[in-house]
Amino acid sequence: MPAYFDHNATTPLHPAAREAWLRASEKHWHNPSSLYREAGFTSQAMESARERLGDLLGVEPERIVFTSGATESNNTLFAGLAKCLPPDACVAISAIEHPSVREAARAWLGRARVIEIPVDAEGVVQPEVLKRVLVEQQPALVSLMAANNESGVLQPWPELLKLCREHGTRFHSDVAQWVGKLDAMALGTCDYLTGSGHKFGGPKGIGFLVLADEAEAFPLLHGGPQENSRRAGTENYPAIEAMVTALEAITPRLGEVERVQTTLRDAFAEQMKRDFPGLRVISEGAPRLWNTVLLVMPQHSNLKWLTRLSRVGFAISTGSACSSGKEGSSVVVQALGADWEELRRVVRVSGGWDTTEADWAALAEAFAEVSRGLDAPQE
Ligand code: PMP
């Protein structure tokens, strides 16, 4: 799919995941909670998938709860915290969290109990800023996404996690954009993780929540003993199998993919800067995901760019899919202090594992072609 540059919104199903889904659906379609032999085989296969995911994330399989995706996982976490924490306890989240963290935290805990940790001019949470929050506000939990969905900016989460540990504060990371793009093995050191299978070649409607320990029960959905009474509802084993298979398929390639794709993405950004004087790349000076570039175009609204590019066969985005359709919706660019006029010109381009040099060149050419059309005198 050469013209697809919206991998941060979702990814096409990985061929290995498709095969795994079909195989699991044919062979292990029984309800894993039922008591006959075939159901037992499904349950065993599902537990084996949990172990394999645990190996990839560096966590004990017992800590993993399968959910419908990162949105449900984030809501489960904050709904659970709302029940467990003392009524005056607060949580701290970064200013650039995905809405499924920010809005879930506010909805479940109440706005007054959610502190925002500001980011620097590149969109990064600085350790001294977090330290001040930890000392002055003493949050019960800090939630910082490992990789941002809009700019691709990476947080120095191991250092920030260490600081939280020193202050006895629990640490959650929304890793929906990290997993499948960068090695995930070290993530298991975080207390809580949330992610979605469809961001790395798995099917939609499947994800995970990693809890701090196996005994923790954070049910959002009630009505059944599945997932150790931590998430009611029949488990979707074929989707679980497909999600884990997708991650197993891409993980060994990640080092090479990062090396190749970073070069291609940067060459695209340089070409765009040459073609569009005044164009800005958000968080250009910070470590970023290898596939993402968030651009402030020098002119024309992002919806104009998006629709015209779509007409010539290229899929890009105006920011996160959850807020797309609204011009000027970039949470990240807003947090960096941009004005509304600038926000209307933000476009996000996110390539994939197999995007080629020719694909990137074609996209740059398509921007140039669309620009000529937009600049032409209108009749
Ligand atoms: N967190 C981040 C960082 C995301 O990018 C997304 C998807 N846009 C989500 C959470 C929500 O994932 P899902 O829509 O699969 O529940």
Coordinates of C-alpha atoms and ligand atoms in Angstrom, one line a residue:
M1 CA 0.0 0.0 0.0
P2 CA 2.5 2.6 -1.2
A3 CA 0.3 5.7 -0.7
Y4 CA -0.5 5.0 2.9
F5 CA 1.1 7.4 5.3
D6 CA -1.2 7.2 8.3
H7 CA 0.3 4.2 10.2
N8 CA 0.0 6.0 13.5
A9 CA -3.8 5.9 13.1
T10 CA -3.8 2.2 12.2
T11 CA -1.9 -0.4 10.2
P12 CA -2.8 -3.0 7.6
L13 CA -3.1 -6.5 8.9
H14 CA 0.3 -8.2 8.8
P15 CA 0.1 -11.4 6.6
A16 CA 1.4 -13.5 9.5
A17 CA -1.4 -12.1 11.7
R18 CA -4.0 -12.8 9.1
E19 CA -2.8 -16.4 8.8
A20 CA -2.7 -16.8 12.6
W21 CA -6.2 -15.4 12.9
L22 CA -7.6 -17.8 10.3
R23 CA -5.9 -20.7 11.9
A24 CA -7.0 -19.8 15.4
S25 CA -10.6 -19.2 14.2
E26 CA -10.8 -22.6 12.5
K27 CA -9.0 -24.6 15.1
H28 CA -9.7 -22.8 18.4
W29 CA -13.0 -21.1 18.1
H30 CA -14.4 -22.6 21.3
N31 CA -15.1 -20.5 24.3
P32 CA -11.9 -20.7 26.4
S33 CA -14.0 -20.7 29.6
S34 CA -16.0 -23.8 28.6
L35 CA -15.2 -27.1 30.3
Y36 CA -14.8 -29.6 27.5
R37 CA -11.5 -30.7 25.9
E38 CA -11.6 -28.4 22.9
A39 CA -12.3 -25.4 25.0
G40 CA -9.3 -26.4 27.2
F41 CA -7.1 -26.4 24.1
T42 CA -8.3 -22.9 23.2
S43 CA -7.6 -21.8 26.8
Q44 CA -4.1 -23.3 26.6
A45 CA -3.4 -21.6 23.3
M46 CA -4.5 -18.3 24.7
E47 CA -2.3 -18.7 27.8
S48 CA 0.6 -19.5 25.5
A49 CA -0.1 -16.3 23.5
R50 CA -0.1 -14.4 26.9
E51 CA 3.3 -15.9 27.7
R52 CA 4.7 -15.0 24.3
L53 CA 3.4 -11.4 24.7
G54 CA 5.0 -11.3 28.2
D55 CA 8.3 -12.3 26.6
L56 CA 8.1 -9.5 24.1
L57 CA 7.1 -6.8 26.7
G58 CA 9.4 -8.1 29.5
V59 CA 6.5 -8.8 31.9
E60 CA 5.2 -11.8 33.7
P61 CA 2.2 -13.1 31.7
E62 CA 0.0 -13.0 34.8
R63 CA 0.2 -9.2 34.7
I64 CA -1.4 -9.1 31.3
V65 CA -5.1 -8.5 30.8
F66 CA -6.4 -8.7 27.2
T67 CA -8.8 -5.9 26.4
S68 CA -10.4 -4.4 23.2
G69 CA -7.6 -1.9 22.8
A70 CA -5.6 1.0 24.4
T71 CA -8.8 3.1 24.9
E72 CA -10.4 0.4 27.0
S73 CA -7.1 -0.3 28.8
N74 CA -6.6 3.4 29.7
N75 CA -10.2 3.7 30.9
T76 CA -9.8 0.5 33.0
L77 CA -6.7 1.8 34.6
F78 CA -8.1 5.2 35.6
A79 CA -11.5 3.7 36.6
G80 CA -9.6 1.2 38.8
L81 CA -7.5 4.0 40.3
A82 CA -10.6 6.0 41.0
K83 CA -11.9 3.1 43.1
C84 CA -8.6 2.2 44.9
L85 CA -7.0 5.6 45.6
P86 CA -7.9 7.7 48.6
P87 CA -10.4 10.5 47.6
D88 CA -7.8 13.3 47.9
A89 CA -5.0 11.5 45.9
C90 CA -4.2 13.0 42.5
V91 CA -2.4 11.6 39.3
A92 CA 0.0 13.5 37.0
I93 CA -0.1 13.1 33.2
S94 CA 1.9 14.8 30.5
A95 CA 0.4 17.7 28.6
I96 CA 0.6 15.7 25.4
E97 CA -1.2 12.5 26.4
H98 CA -3.6 10.8 24.0
P99 CA -7.3 11.8 24.8
S100 CA -7.9 8.2 26.0
V101 CA -5.5 9.0 28.8
R102 CA -6.3 12.6 29.4
E103 CA -10.1 12.4 29.2
A104 CA -10.3 9.0 30.9
A105 CA -8.3 10.3 33.8
R106 CA -10.4 13.4 34.1
A107 CA -13.7 11.5 33.7
W108 CA -12.9 8.8 36.3
L109 CA -11.0 10.9 38.9
G110 CA -12.4 14.3 38.3
R111 CA -10.6 17.2 36.7
A112 CA -9.2 18.6 39.9
R113 CA -7.3 15.4 40.6
V114 CA -5.5 15.3 37.3
I115 CA -2.3 17.4 37.2
E116 CA -0.7 18.2 33.9
I117 CA 3.1 18.0 33.6
P118 CA 4.3 20.6 31.0
V119 CA 6.6 19.6 28.2
D120 CA 9.6 21.6 26.9
A121 CA 9.7 23.4 23.5
E122 CA 10.4 20.0 21.8
G123 CA 7.6 18.2 23.5
V124 CA 9.7 16.4 26.0
V125 CA 9.1 16.1 29.8
Q126 CA 12.2 17.3 31.5
P127 CA 13.3 15.3 34.6
E128 CA 13.6 18.4 36.8
V129 CA 10.0 19.4 35.9
L130 CA 8.7 15.9 36.8
K131 CA 10.8 16.0 40.0
R132 CA 9.1 19.3 41.0
V133 CA 5.7 17.8 40.4
L134 CA 6.6 14.7 42.5
V135 CA 7.9 16.7 45.4
E136 CA 5.2 19.4 45.4
Q137 CA 2.1 17.5 44.4
Q138 CA 2.9 14.0 45.4
P139 CA 0.8 12.3 42.8
A140 CA -0.2 8.6 43.4
L141 CA 0.6 7.8 39.7
V142 CA 2.4 9.4 36.9
S143 CA 1.2 8.6 33.3
L144 CA 3.6 9.5 30.5
M145 CA 3.3 8.1 27.0
A146 CA 6.5 6.5 25.7
A147 CA 6.0 7.7 22.1
N148 CA 3.7 10.4 21.0
N149 CA 1.1 9.6 18.3
E150 CA 1.3 13.0 16.7
S151 CA 4.9 14.2 16.7
G152 CA 6.4 10.8 17.4
V153 CA 8.5 12.4 20.2
L154 CA 10.0 9.9 22.6
Q155 CA 10.0 10.5 26.3
P156 CA 13.1 9.6 28.3
W157 CA 10.8 7.2 30.2
P158 CA 13.5 5.0 31.8
E159 CA 14.9 8.1 33.6
L160 CA 11.4 9.4 34.4
L161 CA 10.4 6.0 35.7
K162 CA 13.5 6.0 37.9
L163 CA 12.6 9.3 39.4
C164 CA 9.1 8.1 40.1
R165 CA 10.5 5.0 41.9
E166 CA 12.7 7.2 44.0
H167 CA 9.6 9.1 45.1
G168 CA 7.5 6.0 45.6
T169 CA 5.1 6.9 42.8
R170 CA 3.7 4.4 40.4
F171 CA 4.4 4.8 36.7
H172 CA 2.1 4.2 33.8
S173 CA 3.0 4.4 30.1
D174 CA 0.6 4.4 27.1
V175 CA 2.8 2.4 24.8
A176 CA 0.4 2.2 21.9
Q177 CA 2.8 3.9 19.5
W178 CA 6.1 2.5 20.9
V179 CA 5.2 -1.2 20.7
G180 CA 5.9 -2.6 17.3
K181 CA 8.1 0.3 16.3
L182 CA 10.9 0.1 18.9
D183 CA 12.1 -2.8 21.0
A184 CA 9.6 -3.3 23.8
M185 CA 11.6 -5.6 26.1
A186 CA 12.4 -3.0 28.7
L187 CA 8.9 -1.7 29.0
G188 CA 8.0 -4.3 31.6
T189 CA 9.8 -2.3 34.2
C190 CA 6.9 0.2 34.2
D191 CA 4.1 -0.5 36.7
Y192 CA 1.3 -0.2 34.1
L193 CA 1.3 -0.4 30.3
T194 CA -1.5 0.0 27.8
G195 CA -1.5 -0.7 24.1
S196 CA -3.4 -1.7 20.9
G197 CA -2.8 -4.5 18.5
H198 CA -3.8 -2.7 15.3
K199 CA -1.0 -0.2 15.7
F200 CA 1.6 -2.9 14.7
G201 CA -0.1 -5.1 12.2
G202 CA -2.6 -6.9 14.5
P203 CA -6.4 -6.8 14.1
K204 CA -8.5 -4.0 15.4
G205 CA -10.4 -4.4 18.7
I206 CA -7.7 -6.2 20.6
G207 CA -5.2 -4.7 23.1
F208 CA -3.6 -5.2 26.4
L209 CA -3.3 -3.7 29.9
V210 CA -0.3 -4.7 32.0
L211 CA -0.9 -4.4 35.7
A212 CA 1.6 -3.8 38.5
D213 CA 1.1 -7.2 39.9
E214 CA -0.9 -10.3 39.1
A215 CA -3.1 -10.0 42.1
E216 CA -4.4 -6.5 41.1
A217 CA -8.0 -6.5 40.0
F218 CA -9.1 -3.4 38.0
P219 CA -12.3 -4.5 36.3
L220 CA -14.0 -1.9 34.1
L221 CA -16.3 -4.5 32.6
H222 CA -18.3 -6.7 35.1
G223 CA -20.2 -9.9 34.5
G224 CA -17.8 -12.8 34.2
P225 CA -14.7 -14.3 35.7
Q226 CA -12.6 -14.1 32.5
E227 CA -9.1 -12.7 32.6
N228 CA -8.8 -13.7 36.3
S229 CA -11.9 -11.5 37.1
R230 CA -10.1 -8.5 35.7
R231 CA -12.1 -8.1 32.5
A232 CA -15.5 -9.8 32.0
G233 CA -16.5 -11.0 28.5
T234 CA -15.5 -13.9 26.3
E235 CA -11.8 -13.5 25.2
N236 CA -11.2 -13.0 21.5
Y237 CA -8.5 -15.7 21.2
P238 CA -8.1 -15.4 17.4
A239 CA -7.5 -11.7 17.7
I240 CA -5.1 -12.3 20.6
E241 CA -3.2 -14.8 18.6
A242 CA -3.0 -12.5 15.6
M243 CA -1.8 -9.6 17.7
V244 CA 1.0 -11.5 19.3
T245 CA 2.0 -13.1 16.0
A246 CA 2.2 -9.7 14.4
L247 CA 4.5 -8.4 17.1
E248 CA 6.7 -11.6 16.9
A249 CA 6.9 -11.1 13.1
I250 CA 8.1 -7.5 13.2
T251 CA 10.2 -7.4 16.4
P252 CA 13.4 -9.0 14.9
R253 CA 13.3 -6.5 12.1
L254 CA 13.1 -3.4 14.2
G255 CA 16.8 -2.4 14.3
E256 CA 17.1 -2.5 10.6
V257 CA 13.7 -0.8 10.0
E258 CA 14.7 2.0 12.3
R259 CA 18.0 2.6 10.5
V260 CA 16.5 2.5 7.0
Q261 CA 13.3 4.4 7.7
T262 CA 14.8 7.2 9.7
T263 CA 17.0 8.1 6.7
L264 CA 14.1 8.0 4.3
R265 CA 11.8 10.0 6.6
D266 CA 14.5 12.6 7.1
A267 CA 15.2 12.9 3.4
F268 CA 11.4 13.5 2.9
A269 CA 11.4 16.2 5.5
E270 CA 14.5 17.9 3.9
Q271 CA 12.8 17.8 0.5
M272 CA 9.6 19.3 2.0
K273 CA 11.7 22.1 3.5
R274 CA 13.3 22.8 0.2
D275 CA 9.9 22.8 -1.6
F276 CA 8.0 24.8 1.1
P277 CA 10.1 27.6 2.6
G278 CA 8.8 28.4 6.1
L279 CA 7.7 24.8 6.7
R280 CA 8.4 23.6 10.3
V281 CA 8.9 20.1 11.6
I282 CA 7.6 19.7 15.1
S283 CA 10.0 18.3 17.7
E284 CA 12.7 18.0 15.1
G285 CA 15.4 18.3 17.6
A286 CA 14.1 15.6 19.9
P287 CA 14.4 11.8 19.6
R288 CA 11.4 10.7 17.6
L289 CA 9.8 7.5 16.2
W290 CA 11.4 6.6 12.9
N291 CA 8.2 6.7 10.9
T292 CA 6.6 10.0 12.0
V293 CA 6.9 13.6 10.9
L294 CA 4.6 16.3 12.1
L295 CA 4.7 19.3 9.8
V296 CA 3.4 22.9 10.1
M297 CA 2.7 23.8 6.4
P298 CA 3.5 27.4 5.6
Q299 CA 0.1 27.9 4.1
H300 CA -3.4 26.4 3.5
S301 CA -5.4 24.5 6.1
N302 CA -4.5 20.9 7.0
L303 CA -8.0 19.7 5.8
K304 CA -7.2 21.2 2.4
W305 CA -3.9 19.3 2.2
L306 CA -5.5 16.1 3.4
T307 CA -8.4 16.1 1.0
R308 CA -6.4 17.1 -2.1
L309 CA -3.7 14.5 -1.3
S310 CA -6.4 11.9 -0.8
R311 CA -7.8 12.7 -4.3
V312 CA -4.4 11.9 -5.8
G313 CA -4.1 8.7 -3.7
F314 CA -2.2 9.6 -0.6
A315 CA -3.5 9.1 2.9
I316 CA -2.1 11.4 5.6
S317 CA -3.6 12.9 8.7
T318 CA -4.3 16.2 10.5
G319 CA -3.1 14.8 13.8
S320 CA -4.5 12.0 15.9
A321 CA -7.4 10.1 14.3
C322 CA -9.5 10.5 17.4
S323 CA -9.6 14.3 16.9
S324 CA -9.3 14.4 13.1
G325 CA -12.1 16.0 11.2
K326 CA -11.5 19.0 13.4
E327 CA -9.1 21.5 11.9
G328 CA -6.5 22.7 14.3
S329 CA -6.8 19.8 16.7
S330 CA -3.2 19.0 17.4
V331 CA -2.9 18.6 21.2
V332 CA 0.9 18.4 20.8
V333 CA 1.3 21.6 18.9
Q334 CA -1.1 23.3 21.3
A335 CA 1.0 22.2 24.2
L336 CA 4.1 23.6 22.5
G337 CA 2.3 27.0 22.5
A338 CA 1.3 27.4 18.9
D339 CA -1.5 29.8 18.0
W340 CA -4.8 28.7 16.4
E341 CA -3.8 29.9 12.9
E342 CA -0.7 27.6 13.0
L343 CA -2.7 24.7 14.4
R344 CA -4.9 24.8 11.3
R345 CA -1.8 24.0 9.2
V346 CA -0.5 20.9 11.0
V347 CA -0.3 17.7 9.0
R348 CA 1.0 14.3 10.2
V349 CA 2.8 11.9 8.0
S350 CA 3.5 8.4 9.3
G351 CA 5.1 5.7 7.2
G352 CA 5.4 2.0 7.8
W353 CA 7.9 -0.8 8.1
D354 CA 8.2 -1.3 4.4
T355 CA 7.6 2.2 3.0
T356 CA 10.2 2.7 0.2
E357 CA 12.3 5.6 -0.9
A358 CA 10.1 5.8 -4.0
D359 CA 7.0 6.0 -1.8
W360 CA 8.4 8.9 0.2
A361 CA 9.6 10.7 -3.0
A362 CA 6.1 10.2 -4.5
L363 CA 4.5 11.8 -1.4
A364 CA 6.8 14.8 -1.6
E365 CA 6.0 15.2 -5.3
A366 CA 2.3 14.9 -4.5
F367 CA 2.6 17.7 -1.9
A368 CA 4.2 19.9 -4.6
E369 CA 1.6 19.0 -7.1
V370 CA -1.3 19.8 -4.7
S371 CA 0.4 23.0 -3.8
R372 CA 0.5 24.1 -7.4
G373 CA -3.2 23.5 -7.6
L374 CA -4.0 25.3 -4.4
D375 CA -1.8 28.3 -5.4
A376 CA -3.3 28.6 -8.9
P377 CA -5.6 31.5 -9.4
Q378 CA -9.2 30.3 -8.8
E379 CA -11.8 31.0 -11.5
Ligands
PMP1 N1 -3.0 5.8 22.9 C1 -2.3 6.3 21.8 C2 -0.9 6.9 22.0 C3 -2.8 6.1 20.5 O1 -2.1 6.6 19.4 C4 -4.1 5.5 20.4 C5 -4.7 5.4 19.0 N2 -4.9 6.6 18.3 C6 -4.8 5.1 21.5 C7 -4.2 5.3 22.7 C8 -6.1 4.5 21.4 O2 -6.1 3.2 20.8 P1 -7.4 2.5 20.3 O3 -8.1 3.5 19.4 O4 -6.9 1.3 19.5 O5 -8.1 2.1 21.5

